[in-house]
Short mmCIF file of C-alpha atoms and ligand atoms in Angstrom, two decimals:
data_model
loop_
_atom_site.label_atom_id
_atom_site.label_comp_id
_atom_site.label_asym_id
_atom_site.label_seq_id
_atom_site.Cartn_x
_atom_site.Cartn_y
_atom_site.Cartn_z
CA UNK R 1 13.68 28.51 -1.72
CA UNK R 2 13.33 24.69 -1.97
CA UNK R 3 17.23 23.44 -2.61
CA UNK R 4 17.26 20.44 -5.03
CA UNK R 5 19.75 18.86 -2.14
CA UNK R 6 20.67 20.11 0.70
CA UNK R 7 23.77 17.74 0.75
CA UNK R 8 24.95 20.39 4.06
CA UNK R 9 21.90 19.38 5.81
CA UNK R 10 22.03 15.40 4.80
CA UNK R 11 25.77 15.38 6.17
CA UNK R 12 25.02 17.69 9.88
CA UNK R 13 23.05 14.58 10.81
CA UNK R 14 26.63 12.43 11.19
CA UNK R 15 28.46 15.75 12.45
CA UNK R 16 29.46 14.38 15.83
CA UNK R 17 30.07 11.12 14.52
CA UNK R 18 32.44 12.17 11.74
CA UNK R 19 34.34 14.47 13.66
CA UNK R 20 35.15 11.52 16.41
CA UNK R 21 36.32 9.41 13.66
CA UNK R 22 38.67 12.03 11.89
CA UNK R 23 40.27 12.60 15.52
CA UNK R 24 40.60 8.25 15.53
CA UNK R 25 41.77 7.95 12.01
CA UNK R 26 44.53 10.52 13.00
CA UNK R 27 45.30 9.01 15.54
CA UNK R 28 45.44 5.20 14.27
CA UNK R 29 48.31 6.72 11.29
CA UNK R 30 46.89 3.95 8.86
CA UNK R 31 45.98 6.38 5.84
CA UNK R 32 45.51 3.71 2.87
CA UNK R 33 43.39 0.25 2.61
CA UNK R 34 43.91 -0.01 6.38
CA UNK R 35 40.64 -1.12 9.65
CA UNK R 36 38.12 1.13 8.17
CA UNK R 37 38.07 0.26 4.55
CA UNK R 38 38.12 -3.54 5.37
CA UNK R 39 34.88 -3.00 7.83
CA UNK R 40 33.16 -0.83 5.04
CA UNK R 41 33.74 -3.56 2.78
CA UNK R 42 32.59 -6.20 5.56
CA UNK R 43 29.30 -4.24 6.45
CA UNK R 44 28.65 -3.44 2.77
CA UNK R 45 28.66 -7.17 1.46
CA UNK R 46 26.58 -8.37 4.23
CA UNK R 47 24.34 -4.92 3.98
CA UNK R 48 24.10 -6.17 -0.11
CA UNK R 49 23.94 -9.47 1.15
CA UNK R 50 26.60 -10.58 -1.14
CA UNK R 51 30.29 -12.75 -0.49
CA UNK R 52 32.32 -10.12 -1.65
CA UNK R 53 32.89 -5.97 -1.14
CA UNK R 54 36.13 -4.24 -2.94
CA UNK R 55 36.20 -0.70 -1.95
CA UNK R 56 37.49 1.67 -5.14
CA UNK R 57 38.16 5.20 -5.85
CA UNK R 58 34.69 6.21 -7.41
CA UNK R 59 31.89 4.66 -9.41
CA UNK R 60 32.91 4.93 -13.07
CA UNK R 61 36.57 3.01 -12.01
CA UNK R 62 33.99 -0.07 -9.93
CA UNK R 63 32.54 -0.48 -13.68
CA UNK R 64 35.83 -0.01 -15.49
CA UNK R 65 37.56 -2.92 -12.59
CA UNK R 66 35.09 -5.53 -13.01
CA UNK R 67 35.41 -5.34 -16.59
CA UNK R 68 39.02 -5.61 -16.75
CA UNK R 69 38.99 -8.31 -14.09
CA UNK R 70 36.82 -10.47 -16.51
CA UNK R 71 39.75 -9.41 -19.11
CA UNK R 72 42.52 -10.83 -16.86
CA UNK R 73 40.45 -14.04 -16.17
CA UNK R 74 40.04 -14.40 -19.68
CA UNK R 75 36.49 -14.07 -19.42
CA UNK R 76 35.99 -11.02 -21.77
CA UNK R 77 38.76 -9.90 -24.62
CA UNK R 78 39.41 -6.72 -26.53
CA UNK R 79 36.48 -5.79 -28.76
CA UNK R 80 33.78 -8.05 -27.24
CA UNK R 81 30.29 -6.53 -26.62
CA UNK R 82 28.77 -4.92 -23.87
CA UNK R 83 25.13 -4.31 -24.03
CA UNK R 84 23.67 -1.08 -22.44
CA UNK R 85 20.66 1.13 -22.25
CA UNK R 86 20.80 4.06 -24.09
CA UNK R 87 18.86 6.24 -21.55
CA UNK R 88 22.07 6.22 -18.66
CA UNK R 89 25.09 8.39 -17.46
CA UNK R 90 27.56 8.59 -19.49
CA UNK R 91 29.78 6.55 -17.13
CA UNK R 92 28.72 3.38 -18.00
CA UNK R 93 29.23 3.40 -21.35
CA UNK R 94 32.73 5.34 -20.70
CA UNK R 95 33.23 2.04 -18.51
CA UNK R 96 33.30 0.03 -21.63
CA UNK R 97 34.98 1.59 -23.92
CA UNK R 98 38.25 2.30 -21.47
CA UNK R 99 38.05 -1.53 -21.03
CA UNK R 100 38.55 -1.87 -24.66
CA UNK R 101 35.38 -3.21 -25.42
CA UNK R 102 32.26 -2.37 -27.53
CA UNK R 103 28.76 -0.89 -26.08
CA UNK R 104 26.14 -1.80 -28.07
CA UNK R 105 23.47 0.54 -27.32
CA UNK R 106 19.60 -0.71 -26.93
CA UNK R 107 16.87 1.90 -26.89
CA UNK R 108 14.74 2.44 -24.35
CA UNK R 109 10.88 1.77 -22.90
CA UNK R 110 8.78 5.42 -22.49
CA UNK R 111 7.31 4.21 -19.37
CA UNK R 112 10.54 2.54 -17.68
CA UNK R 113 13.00 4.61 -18.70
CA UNK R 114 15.07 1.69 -18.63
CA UNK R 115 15.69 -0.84 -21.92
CA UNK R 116 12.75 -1.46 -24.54
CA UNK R 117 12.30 -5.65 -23.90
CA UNK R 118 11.45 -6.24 -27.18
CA UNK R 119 14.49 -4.95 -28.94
CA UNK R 120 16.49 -6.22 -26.02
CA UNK R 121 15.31 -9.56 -27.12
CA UNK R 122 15.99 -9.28 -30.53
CA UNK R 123 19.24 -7.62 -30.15
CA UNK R 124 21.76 -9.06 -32.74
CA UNK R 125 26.26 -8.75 -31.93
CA UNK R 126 28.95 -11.00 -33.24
CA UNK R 127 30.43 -10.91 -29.91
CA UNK R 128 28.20 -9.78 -27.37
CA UNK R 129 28.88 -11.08 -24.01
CA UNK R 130 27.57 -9.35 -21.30
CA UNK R 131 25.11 -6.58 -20.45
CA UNK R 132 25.32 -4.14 -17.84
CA UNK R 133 21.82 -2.82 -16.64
CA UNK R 134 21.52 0.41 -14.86
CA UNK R 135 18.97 1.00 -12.07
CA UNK R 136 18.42 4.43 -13.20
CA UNK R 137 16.77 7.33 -10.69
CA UNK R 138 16.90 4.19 -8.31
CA UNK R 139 14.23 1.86 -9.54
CA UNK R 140 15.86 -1.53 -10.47
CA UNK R 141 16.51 -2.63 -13.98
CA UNK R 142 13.97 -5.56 -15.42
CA UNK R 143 16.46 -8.16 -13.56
CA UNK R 144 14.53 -11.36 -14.08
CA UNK R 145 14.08 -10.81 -17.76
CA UNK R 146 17.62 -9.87 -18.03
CA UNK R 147 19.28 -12.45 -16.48
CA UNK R 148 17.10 -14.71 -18.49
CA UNK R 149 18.29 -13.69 -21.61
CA UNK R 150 21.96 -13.61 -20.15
CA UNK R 151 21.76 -17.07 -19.00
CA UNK R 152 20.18 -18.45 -22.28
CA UNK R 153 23.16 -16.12 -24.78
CA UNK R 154 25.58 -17.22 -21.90
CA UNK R 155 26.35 -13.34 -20.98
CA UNK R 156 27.63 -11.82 -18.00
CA UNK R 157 25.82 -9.35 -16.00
CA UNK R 158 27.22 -6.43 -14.89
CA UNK R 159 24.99 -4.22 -13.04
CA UNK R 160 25.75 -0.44 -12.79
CA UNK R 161 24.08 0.12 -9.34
CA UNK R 162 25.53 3.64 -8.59
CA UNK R 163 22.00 4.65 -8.32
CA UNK R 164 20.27 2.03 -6.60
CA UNK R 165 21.78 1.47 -2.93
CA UNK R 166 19.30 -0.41 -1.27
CA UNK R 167 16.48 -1.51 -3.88
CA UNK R 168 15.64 -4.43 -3.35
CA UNK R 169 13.24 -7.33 -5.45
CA UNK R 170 10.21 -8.77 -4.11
CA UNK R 171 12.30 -12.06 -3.51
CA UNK R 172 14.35 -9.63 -0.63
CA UNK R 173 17.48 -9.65 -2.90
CA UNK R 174 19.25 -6.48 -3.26
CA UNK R 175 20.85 -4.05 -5.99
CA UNK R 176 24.94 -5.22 -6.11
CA UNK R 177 23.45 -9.35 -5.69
CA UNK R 178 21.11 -9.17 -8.73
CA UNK R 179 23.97 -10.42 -11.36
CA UNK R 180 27.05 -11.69 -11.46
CA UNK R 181 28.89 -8.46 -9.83
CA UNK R 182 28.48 -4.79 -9.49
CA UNK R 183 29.31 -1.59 -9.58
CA UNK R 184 28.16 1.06 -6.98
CA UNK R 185 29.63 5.08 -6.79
CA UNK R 186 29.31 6.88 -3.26
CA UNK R 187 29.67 10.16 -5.18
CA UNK R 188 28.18 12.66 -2.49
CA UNK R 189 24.80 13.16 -3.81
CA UNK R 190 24.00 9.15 -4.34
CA UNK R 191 21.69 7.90 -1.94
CA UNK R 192 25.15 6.72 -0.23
CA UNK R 193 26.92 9.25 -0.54
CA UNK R 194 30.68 10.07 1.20
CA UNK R 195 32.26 13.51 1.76
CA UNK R 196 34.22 13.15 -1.62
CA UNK R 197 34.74 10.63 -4.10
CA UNK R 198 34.25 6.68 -3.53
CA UNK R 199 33.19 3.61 -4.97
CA UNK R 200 32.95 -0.04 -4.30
CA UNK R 201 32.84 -3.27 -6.60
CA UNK R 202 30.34 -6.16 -5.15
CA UNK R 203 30.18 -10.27 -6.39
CA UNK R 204 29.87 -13.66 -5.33
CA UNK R 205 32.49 -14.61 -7.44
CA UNK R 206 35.58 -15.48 -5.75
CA UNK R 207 37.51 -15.22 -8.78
CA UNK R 208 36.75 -12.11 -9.35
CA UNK R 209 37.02 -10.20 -6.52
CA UNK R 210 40.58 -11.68 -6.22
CA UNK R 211 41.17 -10.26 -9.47
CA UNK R 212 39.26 -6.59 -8.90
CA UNK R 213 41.22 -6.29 -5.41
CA UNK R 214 44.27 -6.61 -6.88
CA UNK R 215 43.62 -4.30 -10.29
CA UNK R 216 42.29 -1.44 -7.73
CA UNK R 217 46.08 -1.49 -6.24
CA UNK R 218 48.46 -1.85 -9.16
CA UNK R 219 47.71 -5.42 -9.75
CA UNK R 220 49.56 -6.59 -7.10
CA UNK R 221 49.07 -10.18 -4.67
CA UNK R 222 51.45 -9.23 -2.27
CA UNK R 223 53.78 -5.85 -1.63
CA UNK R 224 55.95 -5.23 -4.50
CA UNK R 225 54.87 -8.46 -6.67
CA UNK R 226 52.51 -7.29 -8.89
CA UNK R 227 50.73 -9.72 -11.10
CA UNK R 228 48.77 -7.58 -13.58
CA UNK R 229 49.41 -4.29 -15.15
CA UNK R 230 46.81 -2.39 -13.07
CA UNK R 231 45.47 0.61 -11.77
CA UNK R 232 45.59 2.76 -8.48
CA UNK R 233 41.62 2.78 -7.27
CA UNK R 234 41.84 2.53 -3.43
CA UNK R 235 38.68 3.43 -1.44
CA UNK R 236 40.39 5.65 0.80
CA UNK R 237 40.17 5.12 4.35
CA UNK R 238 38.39 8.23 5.79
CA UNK R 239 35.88 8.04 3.42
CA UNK R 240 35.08 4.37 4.42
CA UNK R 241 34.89 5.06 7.49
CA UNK R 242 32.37 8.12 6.50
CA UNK R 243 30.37 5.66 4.55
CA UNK R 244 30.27 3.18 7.50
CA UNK R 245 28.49 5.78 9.67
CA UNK R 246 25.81 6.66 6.67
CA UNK R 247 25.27 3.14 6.09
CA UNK R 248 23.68 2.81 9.10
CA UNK R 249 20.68 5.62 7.92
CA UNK R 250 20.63 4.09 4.63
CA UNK R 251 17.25 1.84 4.73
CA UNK R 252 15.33 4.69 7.21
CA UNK R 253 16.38 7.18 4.22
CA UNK R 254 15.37 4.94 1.87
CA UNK R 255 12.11 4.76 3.41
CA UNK R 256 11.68 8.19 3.45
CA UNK R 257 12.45 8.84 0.13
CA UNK R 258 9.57 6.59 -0.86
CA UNK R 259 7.54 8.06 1.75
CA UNK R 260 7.63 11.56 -0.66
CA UNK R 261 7.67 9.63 -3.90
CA UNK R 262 4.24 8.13 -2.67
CA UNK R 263 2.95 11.88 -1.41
CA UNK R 264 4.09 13.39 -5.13
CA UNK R 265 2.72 10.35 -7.08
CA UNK R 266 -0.59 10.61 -5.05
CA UNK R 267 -0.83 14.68 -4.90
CA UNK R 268 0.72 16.24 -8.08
CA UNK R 269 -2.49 16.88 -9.95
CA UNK R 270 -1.84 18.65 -13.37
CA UNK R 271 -2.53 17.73 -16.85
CA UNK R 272 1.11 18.86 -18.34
CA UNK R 273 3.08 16.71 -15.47
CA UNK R 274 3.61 13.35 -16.45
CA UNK R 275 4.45 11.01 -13.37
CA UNK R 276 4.88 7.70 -14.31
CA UNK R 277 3.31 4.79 -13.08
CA UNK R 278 5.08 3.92 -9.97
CA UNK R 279 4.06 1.03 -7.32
CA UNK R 280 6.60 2.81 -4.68
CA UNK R 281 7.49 -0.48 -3.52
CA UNK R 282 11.48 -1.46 -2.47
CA UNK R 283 12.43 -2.23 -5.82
CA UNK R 284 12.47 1.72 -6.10
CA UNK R 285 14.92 3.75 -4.13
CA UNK R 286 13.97 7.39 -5.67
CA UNK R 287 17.56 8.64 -6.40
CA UNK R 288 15.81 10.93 -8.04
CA UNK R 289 12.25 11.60 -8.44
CA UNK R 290 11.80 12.33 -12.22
CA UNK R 291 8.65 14.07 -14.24
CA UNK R 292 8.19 14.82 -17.77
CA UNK R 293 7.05 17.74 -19.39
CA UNK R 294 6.01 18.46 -22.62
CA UNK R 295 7.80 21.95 -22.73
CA UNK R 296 10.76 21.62 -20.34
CA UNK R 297 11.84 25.24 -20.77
CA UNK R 298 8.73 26.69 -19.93
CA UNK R 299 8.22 24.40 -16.55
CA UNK R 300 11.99 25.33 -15.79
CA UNK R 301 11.40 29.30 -15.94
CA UNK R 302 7.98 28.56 -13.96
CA UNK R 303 10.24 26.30 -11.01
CA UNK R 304 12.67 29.17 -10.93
CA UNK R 305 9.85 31.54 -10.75
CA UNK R 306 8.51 29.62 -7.52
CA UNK R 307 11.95 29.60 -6.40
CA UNK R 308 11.85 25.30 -6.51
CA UNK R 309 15.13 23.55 -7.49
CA UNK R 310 15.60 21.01 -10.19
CA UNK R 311 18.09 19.29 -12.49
CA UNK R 312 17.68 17.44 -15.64
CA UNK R 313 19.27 13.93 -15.70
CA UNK R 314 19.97 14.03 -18.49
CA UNK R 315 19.64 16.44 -20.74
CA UNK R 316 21.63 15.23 -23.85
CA UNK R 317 21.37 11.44 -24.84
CA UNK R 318 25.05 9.81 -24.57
CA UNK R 319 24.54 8.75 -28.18
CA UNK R 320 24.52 12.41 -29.00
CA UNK R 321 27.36 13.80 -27.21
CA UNK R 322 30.55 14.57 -28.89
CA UNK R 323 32.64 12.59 -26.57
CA UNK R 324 30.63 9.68 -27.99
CA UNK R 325 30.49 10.62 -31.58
CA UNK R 326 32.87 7.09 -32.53
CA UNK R 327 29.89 5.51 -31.96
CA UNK R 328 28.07 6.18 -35.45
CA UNK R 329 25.71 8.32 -36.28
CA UNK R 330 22.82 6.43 -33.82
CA UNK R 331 19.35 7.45 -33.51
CA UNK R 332 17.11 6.10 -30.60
CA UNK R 333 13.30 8.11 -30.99
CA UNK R 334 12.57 6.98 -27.82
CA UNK R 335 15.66 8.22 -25.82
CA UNK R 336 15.98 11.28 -27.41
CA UNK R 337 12.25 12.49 -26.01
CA UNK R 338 12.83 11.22 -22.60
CA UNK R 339 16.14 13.26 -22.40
CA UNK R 340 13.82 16.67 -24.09
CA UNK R 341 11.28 15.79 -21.52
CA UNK R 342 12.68 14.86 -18.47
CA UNK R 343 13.00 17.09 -15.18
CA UNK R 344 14.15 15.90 -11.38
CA UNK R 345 11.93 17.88 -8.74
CA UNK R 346 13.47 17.98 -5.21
CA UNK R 347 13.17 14.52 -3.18
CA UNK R 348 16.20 13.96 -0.24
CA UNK R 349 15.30 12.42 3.08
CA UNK R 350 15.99 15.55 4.80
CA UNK R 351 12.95 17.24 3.03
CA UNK R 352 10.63 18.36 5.83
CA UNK R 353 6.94 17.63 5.18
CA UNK R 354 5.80 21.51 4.54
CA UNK R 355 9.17 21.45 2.10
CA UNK R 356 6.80 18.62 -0.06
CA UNK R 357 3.89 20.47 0.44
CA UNK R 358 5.22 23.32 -0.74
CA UNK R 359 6.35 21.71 -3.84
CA UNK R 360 3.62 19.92 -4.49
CA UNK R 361 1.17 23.43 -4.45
CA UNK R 362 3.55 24.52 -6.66
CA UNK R 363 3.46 22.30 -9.09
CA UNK R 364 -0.21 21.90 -9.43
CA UNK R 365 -0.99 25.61 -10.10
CA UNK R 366 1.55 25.14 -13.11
C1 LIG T 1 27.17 8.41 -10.57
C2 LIG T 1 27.06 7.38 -11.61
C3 LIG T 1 28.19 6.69 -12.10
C4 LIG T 1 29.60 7.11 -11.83
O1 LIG T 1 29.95 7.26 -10.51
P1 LIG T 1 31.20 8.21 -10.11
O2 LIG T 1 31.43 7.86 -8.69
O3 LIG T 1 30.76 9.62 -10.32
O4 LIG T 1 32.34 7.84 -10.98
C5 LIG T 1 27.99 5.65 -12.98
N1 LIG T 1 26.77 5.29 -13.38
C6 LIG T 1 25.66 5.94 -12.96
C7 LIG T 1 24.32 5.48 -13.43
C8 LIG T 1 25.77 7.01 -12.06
O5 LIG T 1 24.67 7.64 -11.66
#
């Protein structure tokens, strides 16, 4: 059996080093926002190479922060627009509608997975002002065409980089410094991942991360004097001191996750797997490693079969789910086949080589 993740094995590598700092953390008594969470935030800005690291409780609350942050600074007001891929997690449209404000949904390219340019270009919003790209499965969104549409409407950009810890352009600028601030989860399975839930907010804006460190702790500026109604979303300090330890394995994982990207896009053979073009360069940090197929049930019952483990990400468009349904009755052609066709084929950097080739026999004798 060939797990999806093996999140056990992933975490045994920091075993010692875990266990040493739950013994120090016990010992130090400081349980909230205290030494560890400021040096995760430290290490993390420089690691993004960005000003400015605000550690929260999880991914979809580092979205929901820097949008009401903009709110507070009078940057963005109740109702304004938000454009967004259709092809994402749900979070990040969630994100914008608990900020009050409006996603306006933009279908997506076949062979990106990531927003159609065209209708991006031609998108049309009484009050758009920003847009919040995802770098989905790990490969970074277009940036440069995004932020040049963002400068020339005047928008903000808010990237959702919960999947893309470490990418990094050919210009050696990474995911979290690629727009005007960002949102990252460490969710366990992320290719940062902590031993529960955590999440961090990164910007050069000074303003701004002012304004998202205080929302993350009631809105307060010092103890007691709180300045804007906000919210409780403290990184907490065991897990950033988890997260400093992983951080240190972050760019060698990286590496080999693209190592097995480049071995499946090279050695999966088969006329009903669609891989798509890749260049396996940094830009892509293979969060996941994602086929299509033109009859997903069929290849599932054929990976059980073969005992290989998969997931679909995702299997129902956010513009179809119920939770969504306020959105109107949307229809995006393009979306809707990627999320029939899509599949996520095991890829961690704790795979062993025979664990690849194993899955990549497999999957050419489908
Ligand atoms: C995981 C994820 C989030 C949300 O992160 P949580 O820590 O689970 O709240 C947001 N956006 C994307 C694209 C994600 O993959």
């Amino acid at each position: 059996m060939i797990p999806f993740l093996d999140l056990k094995k992933i975490n045994e590598r920091f075993d010692q080093g875990f266990k040493a700092d739950f013994a120090a953390f016990l010992e130090r008594g400081q349980l909230i926002l205290g030494d560890a969470v400021r040096d995760f935030e430290r290490a993390f800005a420089d690691y993004c190479g960005v000003k400015y690291c605000i550690g929260v409780g999880n991914g979809l609350e580092a979205l929901h922060l820097i949008l009401q942050a903009y709110k507070t600074l009078g940057q963005l007001k109740d109702g304004d627009q938000i454009v967004v891929s259709s092809n994402t997690y749900i979070a990040t449209i969630l994100a914008i509608k608990q900020a009050g404000l409006s996603p306006l949904l933009i279908e997506s390219n076949i062979d990106s997975y990531n927003f159609d340019l065209d209708q991006l270009s031609q998108v049309k919003g009484q009050n758009i002002r920003g847009i919040m790209p995802v770098h989905l499965y790990g490969q970074l969104a277009p940036m440069d065409a995004i932020n040049r549409l963002a400068k020339k409407m005047n928008w903000l950009v808010i990237e959702d980089a919960a999947q893309g810890h470490g990418a990094t352009n050919l210009a050696g600028l990474k995911a979290g410094n690629l727009g005007d601030a960002a949102g990252f989860s460490f969710y366990p399975t992320k290719n940062l991942g902590a031993l529960g839930d955590a999440g961090a907010v990164t910007t050069n804006d000074t303003d701004l991360a002012q304004a998202v460190r205080s929302l993350r702790n009631y809105g307060t500026t010092s103890k007691y004097i709180n300045e804007w109604p906000g919210f409780n979303s403290r990184l907490d300090e065991i897990q950033a001191s988890f997260l400093l330890q992983k951080l240190t394995l972050l760019d060698q994982d990286n590496a080999r996750r693209r190592a097995i990207a480049q071995r499946y896009l090279t050695e999966i053979k088969s006329d009903k797997i669609f891989l798509q073009e890749q260049r396996c360069t940094t830009d892509h940090v293979y969060h996941l490693f994602v086929v299509r197929v033109a009859n997903r049930p069929e290849f599932e019952a054929y990976l059980t079969e073969n005992e290989i483990g998969y997931l679909i990400h995702y299997p129902v468009a956010p513009h179809r789910q119920n939770a969504l349904s306020d959105l109107g009755d949307l229809s995006f052609p393009v979306t809707e086949r990627i999320h029939d066709q899509v599949i996520s084929i095991p890829l961690s950097p704790v795979m062993t080589d025979d664990q690849v080739g194993l899955v990549i026999e497999i999957l050419n004798r489908y």
